[in-house]
C-alpha atoms as one frame of an Amber mdcrd trajectory, in Angstrom:
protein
   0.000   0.000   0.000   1.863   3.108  -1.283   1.966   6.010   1.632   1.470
   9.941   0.701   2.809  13.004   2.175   1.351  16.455   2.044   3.069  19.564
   3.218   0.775  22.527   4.424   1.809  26.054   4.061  -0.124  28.233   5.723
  -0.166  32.148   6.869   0.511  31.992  10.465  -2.790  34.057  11.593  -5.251
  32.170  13.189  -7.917  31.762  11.102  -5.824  30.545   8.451  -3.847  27.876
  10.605  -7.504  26.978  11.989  -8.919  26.202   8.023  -5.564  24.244   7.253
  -5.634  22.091  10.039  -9.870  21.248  10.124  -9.330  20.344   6.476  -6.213
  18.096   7.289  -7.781  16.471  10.276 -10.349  15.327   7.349  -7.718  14.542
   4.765  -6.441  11.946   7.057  -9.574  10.674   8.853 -10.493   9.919   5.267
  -7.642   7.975   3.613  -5.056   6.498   6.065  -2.506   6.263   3.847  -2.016
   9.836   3.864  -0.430  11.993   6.276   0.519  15.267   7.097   3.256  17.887
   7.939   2.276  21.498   8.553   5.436  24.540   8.468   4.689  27.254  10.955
   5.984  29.787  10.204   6.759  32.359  12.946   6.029  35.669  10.622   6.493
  39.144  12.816   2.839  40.673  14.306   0.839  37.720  13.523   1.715  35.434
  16.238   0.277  32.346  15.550  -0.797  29.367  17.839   1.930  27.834  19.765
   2.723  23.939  18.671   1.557  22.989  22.210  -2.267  24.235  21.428  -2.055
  22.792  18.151  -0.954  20.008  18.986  -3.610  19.548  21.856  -6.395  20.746
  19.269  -5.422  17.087  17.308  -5.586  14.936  20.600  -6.655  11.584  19.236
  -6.200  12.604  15.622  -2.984  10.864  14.366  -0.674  11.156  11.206  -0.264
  14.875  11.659   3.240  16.760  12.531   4.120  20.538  13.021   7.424  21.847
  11.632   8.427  25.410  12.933  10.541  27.422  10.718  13.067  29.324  13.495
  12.496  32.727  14.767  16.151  33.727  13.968  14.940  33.899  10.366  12.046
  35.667  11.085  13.684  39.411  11.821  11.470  41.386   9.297   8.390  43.067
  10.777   5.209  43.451   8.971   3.868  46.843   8.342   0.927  47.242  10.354
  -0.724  49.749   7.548  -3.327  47.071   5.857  -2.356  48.716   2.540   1.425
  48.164   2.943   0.706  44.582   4.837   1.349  42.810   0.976   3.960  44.612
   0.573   6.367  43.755   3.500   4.427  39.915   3.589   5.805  39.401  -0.042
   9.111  40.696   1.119   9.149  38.215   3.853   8.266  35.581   2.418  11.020
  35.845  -0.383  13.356  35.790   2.483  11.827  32.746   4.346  11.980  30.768
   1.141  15.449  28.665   1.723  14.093  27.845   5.201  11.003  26.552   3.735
  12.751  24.302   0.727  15.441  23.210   3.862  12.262  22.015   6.222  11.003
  20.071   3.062  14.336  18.764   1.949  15.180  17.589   5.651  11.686  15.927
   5.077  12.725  14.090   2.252  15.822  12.878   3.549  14.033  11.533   6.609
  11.733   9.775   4.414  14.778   7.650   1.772  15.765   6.787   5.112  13.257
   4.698   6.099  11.415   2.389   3.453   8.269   2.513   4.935   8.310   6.126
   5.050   5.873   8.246   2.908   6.311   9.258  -0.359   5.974  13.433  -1.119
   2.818  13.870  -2.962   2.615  17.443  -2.668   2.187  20.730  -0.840  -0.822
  22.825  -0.052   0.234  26.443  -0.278  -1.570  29.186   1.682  -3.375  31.739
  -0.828  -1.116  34.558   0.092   1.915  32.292  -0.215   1.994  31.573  -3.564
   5.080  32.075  -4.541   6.005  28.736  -2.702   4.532  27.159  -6.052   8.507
  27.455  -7.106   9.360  25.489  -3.758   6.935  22.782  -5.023   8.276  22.989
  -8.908  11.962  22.473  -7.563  11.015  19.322  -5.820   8.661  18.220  -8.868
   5.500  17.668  -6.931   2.082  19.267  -7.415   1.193  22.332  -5.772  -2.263
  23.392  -4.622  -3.564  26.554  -2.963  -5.759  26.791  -0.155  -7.976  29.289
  -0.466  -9.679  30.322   3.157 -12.062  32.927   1.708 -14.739  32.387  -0.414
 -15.304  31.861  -4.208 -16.912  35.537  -4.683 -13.712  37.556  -4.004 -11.570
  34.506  -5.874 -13.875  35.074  -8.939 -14.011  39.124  -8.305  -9.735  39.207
  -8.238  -9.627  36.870 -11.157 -11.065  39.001 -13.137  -8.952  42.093 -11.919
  -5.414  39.998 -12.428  -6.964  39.433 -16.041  -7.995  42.737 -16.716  -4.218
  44.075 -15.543  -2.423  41.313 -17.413  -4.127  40.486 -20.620  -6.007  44.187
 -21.373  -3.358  46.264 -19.474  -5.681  47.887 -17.448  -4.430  50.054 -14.475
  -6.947  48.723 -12.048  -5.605  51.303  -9.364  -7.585  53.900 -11.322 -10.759
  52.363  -9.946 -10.129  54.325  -6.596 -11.500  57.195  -8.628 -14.323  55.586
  -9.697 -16.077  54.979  -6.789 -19.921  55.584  -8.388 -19.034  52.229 -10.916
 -20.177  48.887 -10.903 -18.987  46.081 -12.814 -20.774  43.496 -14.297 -18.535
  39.635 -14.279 -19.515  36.270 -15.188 -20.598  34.472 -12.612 -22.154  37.133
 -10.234 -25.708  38.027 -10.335 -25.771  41.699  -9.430 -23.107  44.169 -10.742
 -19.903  44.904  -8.334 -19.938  48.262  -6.875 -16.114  49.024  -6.906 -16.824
  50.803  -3.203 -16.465  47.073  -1.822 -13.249  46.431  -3.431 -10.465  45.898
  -1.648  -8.178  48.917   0.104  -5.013  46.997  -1.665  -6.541  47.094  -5.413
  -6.265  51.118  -5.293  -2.574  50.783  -3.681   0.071  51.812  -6.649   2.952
  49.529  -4.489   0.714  46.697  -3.407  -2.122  46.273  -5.881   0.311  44.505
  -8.328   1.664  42.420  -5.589  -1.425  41.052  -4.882  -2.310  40.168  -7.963
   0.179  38.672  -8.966  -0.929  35.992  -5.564  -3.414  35.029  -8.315  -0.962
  35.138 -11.540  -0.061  32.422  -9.616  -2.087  30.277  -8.616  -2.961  29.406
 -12.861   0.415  27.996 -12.445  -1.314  25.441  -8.995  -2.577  21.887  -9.811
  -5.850  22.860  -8.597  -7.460  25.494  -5.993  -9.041  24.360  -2.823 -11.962
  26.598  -1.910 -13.653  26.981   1.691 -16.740  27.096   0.263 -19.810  24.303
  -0.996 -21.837  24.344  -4.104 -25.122  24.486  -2.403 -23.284  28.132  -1.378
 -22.057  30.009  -3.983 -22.659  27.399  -6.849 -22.772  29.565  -9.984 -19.315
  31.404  -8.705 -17.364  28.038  -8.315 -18.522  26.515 -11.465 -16.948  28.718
 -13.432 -13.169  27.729 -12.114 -11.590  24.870 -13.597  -9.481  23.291 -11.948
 -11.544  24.243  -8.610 -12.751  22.122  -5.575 -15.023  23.415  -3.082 -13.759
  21.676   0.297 -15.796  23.886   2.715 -17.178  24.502   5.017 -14.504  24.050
   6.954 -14.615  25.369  10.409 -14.384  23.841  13.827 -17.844  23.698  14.501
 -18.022  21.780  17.743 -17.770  24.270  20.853 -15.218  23.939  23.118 -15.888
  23.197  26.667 -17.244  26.324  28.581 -13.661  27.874  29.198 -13.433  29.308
  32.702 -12.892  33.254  31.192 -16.152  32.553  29.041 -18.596  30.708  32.014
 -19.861  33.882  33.145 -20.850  34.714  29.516 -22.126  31.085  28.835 -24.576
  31.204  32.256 -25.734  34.859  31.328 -26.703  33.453  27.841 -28.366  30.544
  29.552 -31.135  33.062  30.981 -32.205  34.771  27.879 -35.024  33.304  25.714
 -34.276  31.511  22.649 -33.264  32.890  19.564 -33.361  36.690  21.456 -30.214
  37.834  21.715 -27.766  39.743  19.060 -24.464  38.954  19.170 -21.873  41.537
  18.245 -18.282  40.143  17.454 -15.639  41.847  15.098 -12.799  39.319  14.511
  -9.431  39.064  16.264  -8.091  42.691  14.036 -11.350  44.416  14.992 -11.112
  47.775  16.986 -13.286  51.226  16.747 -12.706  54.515  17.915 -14.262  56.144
  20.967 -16.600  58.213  18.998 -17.758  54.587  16.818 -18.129  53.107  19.890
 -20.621  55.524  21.529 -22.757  55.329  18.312 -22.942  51.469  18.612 -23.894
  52.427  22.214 -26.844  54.272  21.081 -27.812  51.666  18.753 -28.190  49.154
  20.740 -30.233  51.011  23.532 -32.189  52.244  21.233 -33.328  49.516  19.266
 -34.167  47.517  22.879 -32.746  43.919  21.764 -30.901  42.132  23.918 -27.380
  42.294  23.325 -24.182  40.400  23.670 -21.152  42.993  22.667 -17.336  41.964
  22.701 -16.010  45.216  22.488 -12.572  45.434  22.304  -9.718  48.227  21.337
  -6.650  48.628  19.085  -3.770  46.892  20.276   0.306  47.187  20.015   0.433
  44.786  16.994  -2.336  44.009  14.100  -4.129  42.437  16.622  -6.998  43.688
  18.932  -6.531  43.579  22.523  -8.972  44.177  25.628  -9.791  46.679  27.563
  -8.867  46.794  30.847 -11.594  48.725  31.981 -15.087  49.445  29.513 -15.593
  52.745  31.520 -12.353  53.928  29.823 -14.837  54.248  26.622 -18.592  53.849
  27.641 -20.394  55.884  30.480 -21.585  53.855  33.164 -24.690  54.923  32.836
 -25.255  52.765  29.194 -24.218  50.397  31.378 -26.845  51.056  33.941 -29.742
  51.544  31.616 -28.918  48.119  29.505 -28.415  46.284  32.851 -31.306  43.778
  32.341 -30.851  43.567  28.154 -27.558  43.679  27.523 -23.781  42.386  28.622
 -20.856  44.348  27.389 -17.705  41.776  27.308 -13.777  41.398  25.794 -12.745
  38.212  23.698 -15.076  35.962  23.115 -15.410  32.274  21.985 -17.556  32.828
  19.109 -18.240  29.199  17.802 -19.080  28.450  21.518 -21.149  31.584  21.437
 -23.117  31.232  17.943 -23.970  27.528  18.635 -26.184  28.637  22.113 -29.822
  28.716  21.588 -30.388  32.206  22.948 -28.407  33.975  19.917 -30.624  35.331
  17.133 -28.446  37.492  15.159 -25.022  38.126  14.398 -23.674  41.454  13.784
 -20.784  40.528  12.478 -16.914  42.027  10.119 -17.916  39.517   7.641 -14.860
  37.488   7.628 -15.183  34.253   5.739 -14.433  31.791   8.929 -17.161  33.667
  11.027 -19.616  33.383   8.244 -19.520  29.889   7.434 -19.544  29.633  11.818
 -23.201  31.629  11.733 -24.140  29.871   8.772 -23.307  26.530  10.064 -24.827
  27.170  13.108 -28.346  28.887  11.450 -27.775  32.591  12.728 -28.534  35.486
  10.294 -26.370  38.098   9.992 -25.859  42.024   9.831 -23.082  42.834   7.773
 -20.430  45.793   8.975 -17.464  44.900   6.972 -13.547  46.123   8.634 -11.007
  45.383   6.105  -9.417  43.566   3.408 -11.681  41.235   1.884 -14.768  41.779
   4.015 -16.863  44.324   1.680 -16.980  41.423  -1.081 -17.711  38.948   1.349
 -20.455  40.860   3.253 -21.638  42.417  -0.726 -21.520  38.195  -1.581 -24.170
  37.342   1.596 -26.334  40.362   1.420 -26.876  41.110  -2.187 -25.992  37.794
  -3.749 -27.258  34.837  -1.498 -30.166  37.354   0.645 -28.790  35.671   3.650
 -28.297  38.663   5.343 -29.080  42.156   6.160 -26.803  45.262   5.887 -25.640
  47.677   8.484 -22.809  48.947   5.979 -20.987  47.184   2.584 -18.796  49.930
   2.110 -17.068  50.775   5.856 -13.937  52.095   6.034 -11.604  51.658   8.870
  -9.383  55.113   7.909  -9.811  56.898   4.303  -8.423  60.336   3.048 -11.687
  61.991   4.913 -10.621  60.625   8.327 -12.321  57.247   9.485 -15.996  56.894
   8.679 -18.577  57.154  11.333 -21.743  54.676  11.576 -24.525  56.697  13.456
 -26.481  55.358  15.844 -29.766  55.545  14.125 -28.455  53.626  11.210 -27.132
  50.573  14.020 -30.648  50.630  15.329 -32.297  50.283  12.027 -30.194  47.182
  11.372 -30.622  45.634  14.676 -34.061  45.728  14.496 -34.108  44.452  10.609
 -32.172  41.662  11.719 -33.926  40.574  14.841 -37.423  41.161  13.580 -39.371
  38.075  14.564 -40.988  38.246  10.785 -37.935  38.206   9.009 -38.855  34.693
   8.010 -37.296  34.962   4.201 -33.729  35.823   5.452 -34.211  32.958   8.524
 -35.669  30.348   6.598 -32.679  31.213   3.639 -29.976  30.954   6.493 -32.019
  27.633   7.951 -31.985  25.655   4.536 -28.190  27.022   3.823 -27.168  25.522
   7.177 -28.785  22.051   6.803 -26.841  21.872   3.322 -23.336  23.313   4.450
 -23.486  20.033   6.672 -24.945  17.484   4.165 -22.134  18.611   2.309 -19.830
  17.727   5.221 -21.188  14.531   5.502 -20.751  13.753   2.328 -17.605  14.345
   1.491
């Protein structure tokens, strides 16, 4: 019986590392001739998982190994400006490159070392990391990329990297056509370029990240955290393309200590009452954004489960140490008995309980498959980088959502936007209106596919 051995690549944030190692934990549940090494790479700002809580989230699952690529080639720091984030990530991962092909090699040599050992098959390259397609070329294996968004913004910067390279079109200029749509194959409703991404108008890094999806015509195929019953018409029109979603980790953890008091306080609230307001581990507002989310929720009287949390030191949010620092106490007074104002949060733990009606939520891919999966409708209020396609994909695309905003933006050339308060409470209330059966029943049927798909794979 001939033995395989993939190599996964991918970017060392969180919900990236997550996708990879769900979809592994499949890979080798389903064939057990396969199995698995994952590179962590330890890139500056990001600060992925440790090995130890990896390696603890695969108790029982066997076949899969961790390989850390050392810190003391790791010196370059990110830019922490989303726009120059490409940029310096390219950079880095140029550098990184003979670390990477040395991990794989020592691989190798382990493996003619031992003639029961595996045989390379392949690796499974991160979709910002493509450029380790050459690392797969020099060994003469197939490479694939793993694409942790969904098909909408795969299709959507497709088309831009084809418009660039085969019509030479300075896509860049689109930042001054903010009023245009575009009509591409595949998508239902014209694009409104408003929800493109901040990188596409960059001069530096737009061409950078396109050329991520030069790239990837070079991969064996494209792996796509996504499912036909989803977003069919996008993914049939990419050959060679396989929808592998959704992949999330969609069984709760046990109630963590930090998260019991949360947990029991969601316990009390009637079922299918409470709006849940979460904005990914990046997600931060200012003072003045945070007051009008303040006013929203009081005024629109639903009960409310915030985790509000501030900029930190790094790309990362962090918690406050005290919420008084940015809300009076007397919101806090007034929403005693409706509301609970908290830091990080567990969100799969939190989006599976019964009491959660509604999601208000930055639209990243991960948390919307997570609401999906779990039969929660949302209210889009996209942050940054792809999140305006994503939250345009749910709301105008698939109805399986309502909007709050499509076209936020974190900073701009007018200073950072401001959502009123009046605007919050109208969405609140759209969302958690107890007639809202289309949206529900949309989000219900979606859900009881995502995981028929599961099951069937």
């Amino acid at each position: 019986m001939k033995k395989g051995e993939l190599v996964f690549i991918p970017l060392p944030a969180a919900g990236h590392i997550v996708s990879s190692l769900e979809i592994a934990k499949r890979l080798v549940t389903q064939d057990n001739r396969l199995s698995i090494s994952i590179l962590i790479i330890k890139m500056p700002n990001l600060n992925p998982p440790t090995t130890q809580s990896l390696l603890t989230s695969i108790s029982g699952v066997e076949r899969i190994n961790f390989i850390e690529i050392s810190e003391q080639h790791t010196n370059n720091k990110l830019d922490s400006n989303p726009t120059n984030t490409i940029k310096s990530m390219t950079s880095f991962l140029e550098s990184i490159k003979p670390q990477v092909q040395e991990a794989i090699n020592n691989l190798v040599n382990c493996f003619s070392n031992q003639p029961s050992s595996p045989k390379l098959a392949g690796l499974v390259i991160d979709m910002f990391f493509t450029t380790m397609i050459d690392v797969a070329d020099e060994f003469g294996i197939p490479s694939y990329v793993f694409y942790t968004s969904g098909a909408g913004i795969l299709k959507l910067m497709a088309h831009l990297e084809t418009l660039s390279t085969e019509h030479n079109k300075d896509v860049t200029k689109y930042k001054d056509e903010q009023d245009e749509e575009l009509v591409i194959q595949g998508f239902v409703n014209p694009i409104p370029v408003k929800v493109f991404p901040k990188m596409v108008f960059d001069k530096v890094s737009c061409p950078l990240f396109l050329s991520q999806y030069t790239n990837m015509r070079r991969a064996k195929g494209i792996l796509v955290n996504s499912f036909i019953e989803l977003e069919s018409t996008i993914i049939d029109l990419f050959p060679p393309i396989y929808s592998v979603g959704p992949i999330i980790n969609a069984s709760p953890n046990q109630r963590e200590k930090e998260n019991e008091s949360v947990m029991t306080w969601l316990d009390k609230q009637p079922r299918s009452s409470v709006v849940f307001l979460c904005f990914g581990s990046m997600g931060s507002f200012s003072e003045e954004q945070v007051k009008e989310i303040a006013i929203g929720l009081e005024q629109s009287g639903v009960r409310f489960l915030w985790s509000l949390r501030k900029k930190g030191q790094s790309l990362k949010s962090e918690d406050y140490t005290d919420f008084n620092e940015v809300l009076p106490r007397e919101f806090f007074n007034r929403t005693a008995e409706i509301g609970k104002v908290i830091g990080w949060a567990s969100q799969v733990n939190i989006l599976g309980h019964s009491s959660i009606g509604g999601f208000v939520s930055h639209c990243g891919w991960n948390s919307i498959l997570e609401s999906l999966w779990f039969g929660v409708p949302i209210a889009t209020w996209p942050l940054y980088a792809e999140q305006k396609v994503n939250a345009f994909v749910v709301v105008k695309e698939l109805e399986l959502a309502v909007e709050i905003k499509l076209d936020y933006m974190m900073s701009g050339e007018d200073g950072m936007m401001i959502v009123k308060g009046d605007e919050i409470e109208v969405g609140i209330r759209k969302l958690m209106e107890p007639n809202n059966n289309v949206i529900r029943e949309r989000v219900k049927e979606i859900s009881e596919k995502g995981k028929k798909a599961l099951l069937e794979d």
